[in-house]
């Protein structure tokens, strides 16, 4: 009897002693004895510094230490533990890959661990450093039977203090560390952390937005997590999580729903603060996309004209006393010329479209809209307009004219201030109310908004009233104008594209100086010139031809004719479904082949794989294409043409009229 009682006493003492060694947070896995001493102990920083793009295999005895920040008990982490170098203000973290589950029972949050690296390797997956077993250029998980031999548990259990950051302050240095973001809420109410369907185990991304900086971030939750069907609180507050990254997107991984501390009322309702356009534009750093990370509003005047149709209904231009900017809305707006509007811009994105900086907004961002006063256009020189320094500002430029005053506004038109200077392009949409009107054929002042397209300054015309040309047009060039010069033969040989040529004929008896003359090509159905040939410096003799070769050597070899000019321009290389214009020094179209804006294929102005020959009865140019003036051979025979592809030299007659 006494013996049995003695056993009971020893049993009770053993239980008491064992219980006193167990930390409540240690899941009943006590650390036995003092921590080991390691001869070659390195920090995580020192280990990661060895990575230079290829996996690092450890062949010598070296030990690294870190503090556990992950917890897989709720299923949102799988077969890995995440460690960082310090309990507070860490500089680096990494993932330890282990082929086992329920790792949180042994490696609880805050536990300091030592990893003996000999036989293991360091690799990188996207931006995440990983330790595991080397497999080519990556690491596999450490076997379930082996990892205890590699990883020692310290007796130290530290309090992990998450690093407080805003979304915009996140960097790759914070990956695999514990962070905390305040003032955030789910972008959409009423969602669960993942798909509650028990049969769907896919991970799910949920978007969260900061009410302080208006930036957004993804929270990724596993379809195996125990809390996947729990509703995300329809409130706002803080999120504590381990930071990950996939491709270029940062992601938050919570350990359980205690990491989401949402106690404040949902909504970012703080009144916005007044700001200038110049202040808003400083958020953009020159590339990519930038977020306006302050709760701001702007008061601007709309300088574009919605009613004229020369701007998409999602777009507008606006200006205040400090700057101008392009606005791009996610839906149609009703902002009209001269409207003064207040717009909330907190959280709005700034980006470039074809090099034009634009502020991307929702129509719901408009706080108020009243009739306002248009700013006075800033008078600048033509040279200043070409600098690109006046982007999105309303300007006036004096002393300009259209380079070609015979065109309509639709498409690209070039403005010039001097005949040999760099032109300034103005683009008019075909939907504009004045698109089909003839451009003003005089000279004077132009008002518009300076824009940019793929690095080249342009000017946006709000309406036709922006053109105030009252002075006489300046004829450029110095060459003579006449309608005795015209297209006499166009060649696209079926058997040799290098034997293409354009032939002009001068029916007059006097030689003509071609300085200032150009040939313009309109590819396929283009409404503006796509390439051109400058004929300056050349002369066409009276009652003579002038042959322009794509390849002069080939022309000579095939036809036995010396070209008057070789042009590497695409204008001399038409494949037969394009349109050509002959333009004199004043910009007047003297002759034309084809219908501008209409692809030649299948029409009466197609000479593909063939020849277009001006009938002998024609003695002068015609600025309106007239099919009856031509004999045309091609590979279709459509619209009255002849289906008979022509091989060179064949019936081609370059240099002969």
XYZ file of C-alpha atoms in Angstrom:
657
model
C 0.000 0.000 0.000
C 2.814 2.365 0.910
C 4.593 1.443 -2.356
C 1.551 2.371 -4.428
C 1.270 5.741 -2.673
C 4.937 6.404 -3.326
C 4.407 5.777 -7.037
C 1.478 8.174 -6.942
C 3.641 10.826 -5.299
C 6.360 10.454 -7.966
C 3.741 10.582 -10.709
C 2.236 13.776 -9.308
C 5.698 15.362 -8.952
C 6.565 14.417 -12.568
C 3.366 15.965 -13.901
C 3.895 19.123 -11.870
C 7.478 19.498 -13.018
C 6.528 18.850 -16.648
C 3.688 21.331 -16.511
C 5.927 24.022 -15.089
C 8.229 23.691 -18.143
C 5.488 24.248 -20.719
C 4.768 27.737 -22.094
C 1.090 28.241 -22.798
C 1.992 29.376 -26.300
C 4.314 26.436 -26.919
C 1.704 23.812 -27.710
C 3.116 21.390 -25.080
C 6.445 20.896 -26.864
C 8.954 22.008 -24.197
C 12.523 22.912 -24.998
C 14.715 20.564 -23.026
C 17.927 21.978 -21.608
C 19.819 25.143 -22.449
C 20.179 26.501 -26.011
C 23.042 25.073 -28.021
C 26.101 27.060 -28.954
C 26.867 27.308 -32.674
C 30.382 27.969 -33.944
C 29.513 29.428 -37.344
C 26.377 31.444 -36.625
C 25.138 33.863 -39.303
C 22.259 36.325 -39.529
C 19.625 36.099 -42.238
C 21.091 39.229 -43.812
C 24.485 37.574 -44.142
C 23.001 34.448 -45.701
C 20.806 36.277 -48.201
C 23.731 38.500 -49.200
C 25.313 35.402 -50.775
C 22.503 35.140 -53.340
C 23.511 36.507 -56.747
C 20.766 35.142 -58.973
C 21.522 31.420 -58.753
C 20.704 29.046 -55.894
C 23.273 28.921 -53.098
C 24.041 25.390 -51.907
C 25.538 25.167 -48.413
C 28.295 22.565 -48.133
C 29.902 23.727 -44.892
C 28.675 23.858 -41.317
C 26.880 27.186 -40.980
C 23.823 28.067 -38.906
C 21.326 30.868 -39.393
C 18.705 32.076 -36.953
C 15.377 33.882 -37.175
C 12.016 34.405 -35.526
C 8.850 32.626 -36.630
C 6.025 34.929 -37.775
C 3.716 32.469 -39.570
C 1.138 30.065 -38.207
C -0.382 27.261 -40.259
C -2.989 26.111 -37.754
C -5.845 27.812 -39.649
C -4.723 26.517 -43.036
C -3.653 29.762 -44.712
C 0.012 28.715 -44.785
C 0.987 25.370 -46.255
C 4.061 23.289 -45.529
C 6.286 26.219 -44.691
C 7.276 28.520 -41.887
C 8.090 32.170 -42.368
C 10.918 33.697 -40.332
C 12.351 37.190 -40.067
C 15.712 38.319 -38.722
C 14.498 40.361 -35.711
C 11.365 40.520 -33.564
C 11.005 44.236 -34.327
C 12.035 46.375 -37.301
C 13.257 43.402 -39.347
C 15.377 43.925 -42.420
C 14.701 40.619 -44.149
C 12.519 37.513 -44.018
C 12.338 34.198 -45.815
C 10.302 31.025 -46.219
C 11.542 27.674 -44.938
C 9.994 24.938 -47.088
C 9.068 21.778 -45.166
C 7.139 18.743 -46.387
C 4.938 18.563 -43.298
C 1.847 20.164 -41.815
C 0.856 21.438 -38.354
C 4.215 23.181 -38.150
C 2.782 25.861 -35.872
C 2.627 23.340 -33.053
C 6.411 23.082 -32.993
C 7.427 26.454 -34.414
C 5.021 28.868 -32.783
C 4.859 32.600 -33.474
C 7.778 34.410 -31.856
C 9.881 31.283 -31.444
C 13.528 31.830 -32.265
C 14.880 28.960 -34.331
C 18.277 27.907 -35.601
C 18.655 26.317 -39.047
C 21.739 24.210 -39.772
C 22.254 24.944 -43.460
C 24.699 22.246 -44.515
C 22.859 20.114 -47.060
C 20.261 22.822 -47.751
C 20.094 25.639 -50.311
C 18.875 29.217 -50.701
C 16.799 30.185 -53.749
C 14.396 32.914 -54.803
C 10.863 32.592 -56.164
C 9.706 35.902 -57.645
C 10.757 38.213 -54.772
C 10.594 35.633 -51.967
C 13.748 34.038 -50.573
C 13.364 30.353 -49.736
C 15.384 27.707 -47.929
C 14.950 24.054 -48.833
C 16.597 21.141 -50.597
C 18.308 22.038 -53.869
C 16.583 20.866 -57.036
C 18.160 22.390 -60.117
C 17.510 26.139 -59.985
C 14.955 25.966 -57.195
C 14.429 24.377 -53.815
C 12.162 21.510 -52.815
C 10.649 21.000 -49.382
C 12.761 19.423 -46.637
C 11.588 15.869 -46.021
C 9.160 15.346 -43.146
C 11.571 12.882 -41.539
C 14.575 15.229 -41.788
C 13.586 18.794 -40.926
C 13.819 18.305 -37.152
C 17.495 17.443 -37.668
C 18.049 20.737 -39.511
C 15.984 23.045 -37.284
C 16.557 23.618 -33.564
C 14.034 25.394 -31.364
C 15.428 28.034 -29.055
C 14.011 28.627 -25.603
C 13.430 32.250 -26.601
C 9.908 33.255 -27.539
C 9.891 36.934 -28.485
C 6.994 39.301 -28.947
C 6.820 40.021 -32.661
C 6.051 43.688 -33.286
C 4.622 44.207 -36.785
C 6.137 47.017 -38.840
C 3.572 49.800 -39.309
C 3.499 50.878 -42.955
C 1.275 52.462 -45.559
C 0.636 50.566 -48.770
C 2.865 52.962 -50.665
C 5.751 52.338 -48.273
C 5.880 48.600 -48.976
C 9.082 47.363 -50.614
C 10.572 43.982 -51.443
C 12.590 44.238 -48.224
C 9.318 43.717 -46.304
C 8.460 40.435 -48.041
C 8.150 37.521 -45.582
C 8.003 39.872 -42.597
C 5.106 40.771 -40.340
C 3.587 44.149 -41.223
C 0.584 46.186 -40.140
C -1.458 48.595 -42.262
C -3.921 50.954 -40.575
C -7.016 52.668 -41.933
C -7.991 50.064 -44.519
C -11.283 48.518 -45.530
C -12.539 46.007 -48.074
C -13.071 47.646 -51.429
C -16.430 45.876 -51.651
C -18.795 45.090 -48.799
C -20.422 41.730 -48.118
C -17.592 39.432 -49.169
C -16.134 36.375 -47.459
C -12.401 35.786 -47.206
C -12.578 33.130 -49.943
C -15.236 31.099 -51.733
C -17.338 29.490 -48.980
C -18.131 26.515 -51.233
C -16.446 23.547 -49.487
C -15.748 21.981 -52.877
C -13.823 25.001 -54.127
C -10.319 25.024 -52.673
C -8.908 27.735 -54.945
C -7.199 30.688 -53.328
C -9.041 33.996 -53.671
C -7.835 37.596 -53.931
C -9.776 40.332 -52.149
C -8.983 44.012 -52.667
C -8.563 46.391 -49.754
C -8.199 50.166 -49.934
C -6.567 52.618 -47.586
C -8.732 55.503 -46.407
C -5.538 57.390 -45.590
C -3.600 57.062 -48.842
C -6.306 55.746 -51.227
C -3.938 53.010 -52.346
C -5.156 49.452 -52.774
C -3.674 46.045 -52.013
C -4.621 42.380 -52.378
C -5.324 39.979 -49.530
C -4.913 36.379 -50.681
C -6.674 33.616 -48.775
C -6.330 29.886 -49.307
C -9.360 27.786 -50.200
C -8.150 25.343 -47.516
C -8.262 27.922 -44.711
C -10.677 27.281 -41.867
C -12.001 30.841 -42.073
C -12.572 31.038 -45.822
C -16.357 31.253 -45.396
C -16.195 33.928 -42.685
C -17.443 37.371 -43.751
C -14.897 40.156 -43.962
C -16.132 42.772 -41.475
C -17.949 45.644 -43.181
C -15.894 48.081 -41.162
C -12.421 49.532 -41.396
C -9.319 49.292 -39.268
C -5.950 47.546 -39.340
C -4.617 44.397 -40.957
C -1.624 42.527 -39.561
C -0.190 40.102 -42.080
C 2.837 38.566 -43.676
C 3.717 40.330 -46.910
C 4.061 38.352 -50.108
C 4.442 39.263 -53.742
C 3.313 37.670 -56.984
C 4.614 39.148 -60.194
C 4.456 42.898 -59.476
C 1.615 42.777 -56.942
C 2.124 42.852 -53.193
C -0.208 40.519 -51.299
C -1.276 40.163 -47.674
C -1.447 36.755 -45.989
C -3.192 36.688 -42.615
C -2.685 33.867 -40.144
C -6.243 33.939 -38.820
C -9.088 36.431 -38.587
C -7.606 37.959 -35.415
C -5.154 39.658 -37.787
C -8.058 41.723 -39.161
C -8.957 44.330 -36.571
C -11.819 46.274 -38.133
C -13.735 48.265 -35.503
C -14.406 51.652 -37.136
C -17.367 52.553 -39.327
C -16.947 51.664 -42.986
C -16.250 54.558 -45.347
C -13.592 57.119 -46.189
C -15.615 60.175 -45.336
C -13.010 62.750 -44.333
C -13.628 65.981 -46.304
C -11.026 66.443 -49.073
C -8.471 69.263 -48.910
C -8.074 71.871 -51.673
C -5.087 71.352 -53.962
C -3.772 72.798 -57.215
C -3.323 70.851 -60.400
C 0.408 71.373 -60.126
C 0.381 69.707 -56.692
C -1.618 66.770 -58.045
C 0.715 66.313 -61.009
C 3.736 65.983 -58.689
C 2.475 62.543 -57.617
C 3.459 61.263 -61.069
C 7.126 60.303 -61.220
C 7.547 59.963 -64.964
C 6.556 56.381 -65.747
C 4.000 53.703 -64.982
C 1.000 54.592 -62.876
C 0.853 56.757 -59.758
C -1.867 57.157 -57.147
C -2.906 60.454 -55.595
C -2.249 59.320 -52.028
C -3.847 62.264 -50.250
C -7.480 63.179 -49.735
C -7.506 66.125 -52.159
C -9.900 67.999 -54.402
C -9.224 70.371 -57.290
C -11.194 73.282 -58.694
C -10.645 73.620 -62.438
C -12.219 75.091 -65.559
C -13.001 72.804 -68.492
C -11.145 74.036 -71.575
C -12.314 71.350 -74.039
C -15.525 71.446 -76.049
C -17.693 68.353 -75.606
C -20.343 69.687 -78.008
C -17.993 69.844 -81.020
C -17.258 66.111 -80.897
C -13.514 66.554 -81.312
C -12.833 64.679 -78.081
C -14.097 61.341 -76.829
C -17.005 61.589 -74.409
C -14.847 60.016 -71.696
C -12.178 62.723 -72.028
C -11.794 66.399 -71.203
C -9.113 69.001 -70.655
C -9.049 71.159 -67.533
C -6.938 74.009 -66.227
C -6.404 76.098 -63.126
C -3.998 78.937 -62.392
C -1.057 76.523 -62.025
C -1.343 73.925 -64.790
C -3.498 72.045 -67.269
C -4.229 68.337 -67.477
C -6.109 65.749 -69.511
C -8.980 64.078 -67.662
C -10.075 60.548 -68.495
C -13.336 59.334 -66.960
C -14.512 55.755 -66.554
C -17.939 56.753 -67.869
C -19.479 59.516 -69.960
C -19.471 62.995 -68.427
C -21.334 66.214 -69.262
C -18.514 68.697 -68.678
C -18.831 71.528 -71.164
C -16.544 74.283 -72.342
C -16.150 76.859 -69.573
C -17.636 74.793 -66.737
C -16.018 75.278 -63.346
C -15.905 71.966 -61.522
C -14.730 70.609 -58.203
C -13.371 67.081 -58.424
C -12.280 64.737 -55.623
C -8.971 63.231 -56.720
C -7.890 61.208 -53.656
C -7.058 57.715 -54.887
C -7.187 58.743 -58.555
C -4.541 57.314 -60.867
C -2.125 59.321 -62.971
C -0.773 57.654 -66.102
C 0.397 58.444 -69.609
C -1.502 57.544 -72.756
C 0.691 57.882 -75.848
C 2.916 60.110 -73.651
C 0.065 62.451 -72.646
C -0.325 62.634 -68.856
C -3.916 62.057 -67.806
C -5.800 61.966 -64.514
C -8.075 58.920 -64.432
C -11.377 59.498 -62.645
C -14.928 58.296 -62.169
C -17.838 60.643 -63.029
C -18.877 60.201 -59.388
C -15.696 62.074 -58.409
C -17.294 65.320 -59.605
C -18.361 67.242 -56.484
C -19.883 70.296 -58.146
C -20.345 71.804 -61.604
C -21.243 75.420 -62.417
C -20.759 77.859 -65.280
C -17.319 79.432 -65.079
C -14.954 81.720 -66.963
C -12.520 80.358 -69.504
C -8.863 81.207 -68.858
C -7.235 83.589 -71.306
C -5.125 81.568 -73.749
C -1.407 82.016 -73.142
C 0.205 83.497 -76.241
C 3.279 81.501 -77.198
C 5.556 81.348 -80.207
C 5.536 78.522 -82.701
C 8.959 77.457 -81.437
C 7.649 77.313 -77.852
C 4.758 75.134 -78.992
C 7.236 72.578 -80.316
C 9.096 72.307 -76.988
C 6.363 70.287 -75.276
C 6.502 72.583 -72.233
C 2.840 73.645 -72.454
C 1.150 70.237 -72.254
C -2.626 70.442 -71.648
C -2.607 74.265 -71.466
C -4.806 76.560 -73.532
C -2.572 78.597 -75.858
C -2.679 80.955 -78.815
C -0.083 80.880 -81.600
C 0.112 83.746 -84.102
C 1.359 83.719 -87.680
C 0.498 80.155 -88.640
C -1.165 78.493 -91.604
C -2.018 75.008 -92.798
C 0.796 73.538 -94.850
C -1.783 72.060 -97.214
C -4.777 74.356 -97.400
C -6.677 72.153 -99.831
C -7.573 69.444 -97.303
C -10.423 69.009 -94.856
C -9.991 69.065 -91.075
C -10.517 65.313 -90.664
C -7.344 63.484 -89.615
C -3.867 64.926 -89.288
C -3.062 68.352 -90.676
C 0.235 70.175 -90.400
C 0.555 73.786 -89.290
C 3.593 75.855 -90.195
C 4.907 79.294 -89.309
C 7.664 79.239 -91.893
C 7.973 77.205 -95.026
C 11.081 75.224 -94.090
C 10.339 74.909 -90.360
C 9.186 71.907 -88.342
C 5.395 71.525 -88.597
C 2.959 71.240 -85.685
C 0.273 68.596 -86.125
C -3.366 69.041 -85.320
C -5.608 65.973 -85.254
C -9.357 66.191 -85.760
C -11.623 63.191 -85.108
C -13.925 62.130 -87.904
C -16.785 62.505 -85.385
C -16.074 66.235 -84.953
C -18.832 68.539 -86.210
C -16.318 70.358 -88.445
C -14.325 67.308 -89.603
C -15.520 67.467 -93.217
C -15.119 71.235 -93.628
C -12.245 72.564 -95.717
C -9.375 73.873 -93.630
C -8.967 77.644 -93.524
C -6.915 78.683 -96.562
C -5.495 81.838 -95.032
C -2.999 82.648 -92.286
C -3.344 84.021 -88.766
C -3.809 82.985 -85.115
C -4.787 79.564 -83.833
C -6.113 78.768 -80.356
C -6.066 75.299 -78.892
C -4.785 73.000 -76.166
C -1.242 71.706 -76.432
C -1.063 67.903 -76.290
C 1.474 65.255 -77.159
C 1.324 62.052 -79.186
C 4.139 59.538 -78.853
C 6.617 62.218 -77.880
C 5.628 64.751 -80.538
C 3.743 67.936 -79.537
C 0.326 68.453 -81.132
C -2.432 71.000 -80.725
C -6.060 70.081 -80.012
C -8.688 72.243 -81.721
C -11.841 72.672 -79.674
C -13.958 73.870 -82.581
C -13.630 75.695 -85.895
C -13.769 79.077 -84.163
C -10.259 78.340 -82.841
C -8.985 79.148 -86.355
C -8.757 82.918 -86.803
C -6.966 83.196 -90.146
C -7.499 86.500 -91.944
C -4.132 87.196 -93.575
C -3.022 86.172 -97.067
C -1.630 82.657 -97.360
C 2.143 82.428 -97.828
C 3.047 80.254 -100.804
C 6.028 78.122 -99.905
C 8.644 76.670 -102.160
C 9.945 78.869 -104.946
C 9.128 76.301 -107.581
C 6.575 76.996 -110.279
C 3.007 75.787 -110.131
C 1.227 74.404 -113.175
C -1.348 71.781 -114.016
C 0.634 70.551 -117.028
C 2.393 68.010 -114.746
C 0.493 64.824 -113.911
C 0.818 61.094 -113.225
C 1.259 59.236 -116.525
C 2.156 55.683 -115.432
C 2.186 53.747 -112.135
C 3.828 50.331 -111.915
C 3.485 47.382 -109.536
C 4.874 44.482 -111.612
C 3.466 41.089 -110.717
C 6.884 39.451 -110.924
C 9.221 42.045 -109.379
C 8.347 44.492 -106.600
C 11.772 46.149 -106.956
C 10.788 47.262 -110.467
C 8.024 49.549 -109.186
C 8.071 53.146 -110.406
C 6.071 56.363 -110.685
C 6.135 58.304 -113.925
C 5.208 61.989 -114.237
C 4.654 63.825 -117.513
C 4.938 67.535 -118.332
C 2.634 68.313 -121.264
C 3.825 71.910 -121.407
C 6.709 73.093 -123.552
C 8.652 74.772 -120.732
C 10.855 73.004 -118.212
C 9.448 73.147 -114.680
C 11.496 73.524 -111.496
C 10.083 70.936 -109.048
C 11.356 72.679 -105.918
C 8.612 72.505 -103.306
C 6.665 69.836 -105.196
C 5.798 66.591 -103.370
C 4.172 63.261 -104.047
C 2.103 61.963 -101.147
C 1.042 58.364 -100.618
C -2.044 57.341 -98.645
C -1.627 53.698 -97.652
C -4.734 51.548 -98.005
C -7.650 53.573 -96.604
C -5.658 56.234 -94.742
C -7.164 59.709 -94.590
C -3.826 61.421 -94.008
C -0.554 61.051 -95.845
C 1.552 58.103 -94.704
C 4.710 58.869 -96.745
C 5.923 61.401 -99.275
C 8.616 62.203 -101.852
C 10.180 65.661 -101.919
C 10.935 66.590 -105.559
C 12.921 69.731 -104.655
C 16.086 70.180 -106.673
C 14.707 68.306 -109.670
C 13.480 69.649 -113.007
C 11.090 68.121 -115.507
C 11.689 69.146 -119.109
C 8.907 70.285 -121.426
C 6.917 67.505 -123.117
C 8.966 64.994 -121.159
C 8.587 62.274 -118.561
C 10.137 62.102 -115.088
C 10.648 58.578 -113.725
C 10.946 57.938 -109.972
C 12.285 54.456 -109.226
C 11.993 52.451 -106.086
C 15.342 50.917 -107.065
C 17.276 52.724 -109.800
C 19.638 49.810 -110.497
C 16.725 47.395 -110.873
C 14.875 49.835 -113.128
C 17.905 50.091 -115.395
C 18.457 46.329 -115.401
C 14.823 45.425 -116.142
C 13.718 48.215 -118.457
C 16.999 49.591 -119.773
C 15.957 53.055 -118.567
C 17.865 55.464 -116.332
C 15.710 56.796 -113.512
C 15.418 60.563 -113.080
C 15.211 59.969 -109.346
C 15.478 57.089 -106.879
C 13.397 57.336 -103.719
C 13.702 55.093 -100.697
C 10.447 56.585 -99.413
C 7.507 54.208 -99.190
C 5.661 56.589 -101.506
C 7.607 55.110 -104.445
C 6.815 51.575 -103.310
C 3.030 51.327 -103.654
C 1.616 47.814 -103.919
C -1.273 49.010 -106.033
C -4.072 49.578 -103.510
C -2.896 52.995 -102.305
C -3.634 56.566 -103.367
C -1.144 59.131 -104.673
C -1.287 62.941 -104.796
C 0.920 65.353 -106.716
C 1.124 68.609 -104.733
C 2.609 71.930 -105.867
C 4.717 74.278 -103.679
C 1.643 76.103 -102.368
C 0.125 72.879 -101.077
C -2.416 72.634 -103.889
C -3.215 69.147 -105.146
C -2.516 69.215 -108.909
C -3.204 65.577 -109.688
C -4.458 62.491 -107.887
C -4.731 58.760 -108.394
C -7.399 57.034 -106.325
C -9.916 58.105 -103.703
C -8.446 59.266 -100.384
C -9.803 57.286 -97.432
C -10.846 54.308 -99.579
C -8.721 51.176 -99.715
C -8.049 50.520 -103.387
C -8.609 46.765 -103.206
C -11.522 45.773 -105.448
C -12.124 49.351 -106.674
C -11.541 51.171 -109.956
C -8.297 52.570 -108.568
C -6.462 49.300 -107.911
C -3.353 48.439 -109.942
C -2.047 45.667 -107.652
C 0.301 43.308 -109.533
C -0.321 45.472 -112.559
C -0.189 48.871 -114.200
C -2.119 52.142 -114.278
C -1.611 54.094 -117.500
C -2.923 57.607 -118.183
C -4.711 57.758 -121.482
C -2.998 59.766 -124.193
C -5.953 62.130 -124.384
C -5.146 63.489 -120.898
C -2.999 66.641 -121.057
C -3.222 68.090 -117.568
C -3.553 67.104 -113.936
C -6.909 66.515 -112.275
C -7.310 66.958 -108.484
C -10.415 64.725 -108.612
C -9.836 61.092 -109.452
C -11.557 60.243 -112.749
C -11.506 56.580 -113.747
C -12.241 57.315 -117.404
C -8.799 58.942 -117.723
C -7.015 55.661 -116.950
C -6.378 52.182 -118.340
C -5.808 49.839 -115.384
C -4.619 46.231 -115.258
C -4.570 44.240 -112.009
C -5.164 40.807 -110.461
C -8.921 41.208 -109.864
C -10.595 42.994 -112.756
C -13.060 44.592 -110.357
C -15.065 47.787 -110.972
C -14.274 48.014 -114.684
C -10.546 47.357 -114.488
C -8.816 44.622 -116.488
C -7.932 41.325 -114.825
C -4.488 40.819 -116.346
C -1.495 40.880 -113.974
C 1.465 42.513 -115.682
C 5.029 41.163 -115.598
C 8.023 43.402 -116.089
C 9.322 44.495 -118.476
C 6.288 43.459 -120.588
C 4.068 46.359 -121.542
C 5.568 48.826 -119.031
C 6.973 51.955 -120.706
C 8.915 54.048 -118.145
C 10.242 57.202 -119.789
C 7.940 56.946 -122.813
C 4.703 58.870 -123.202
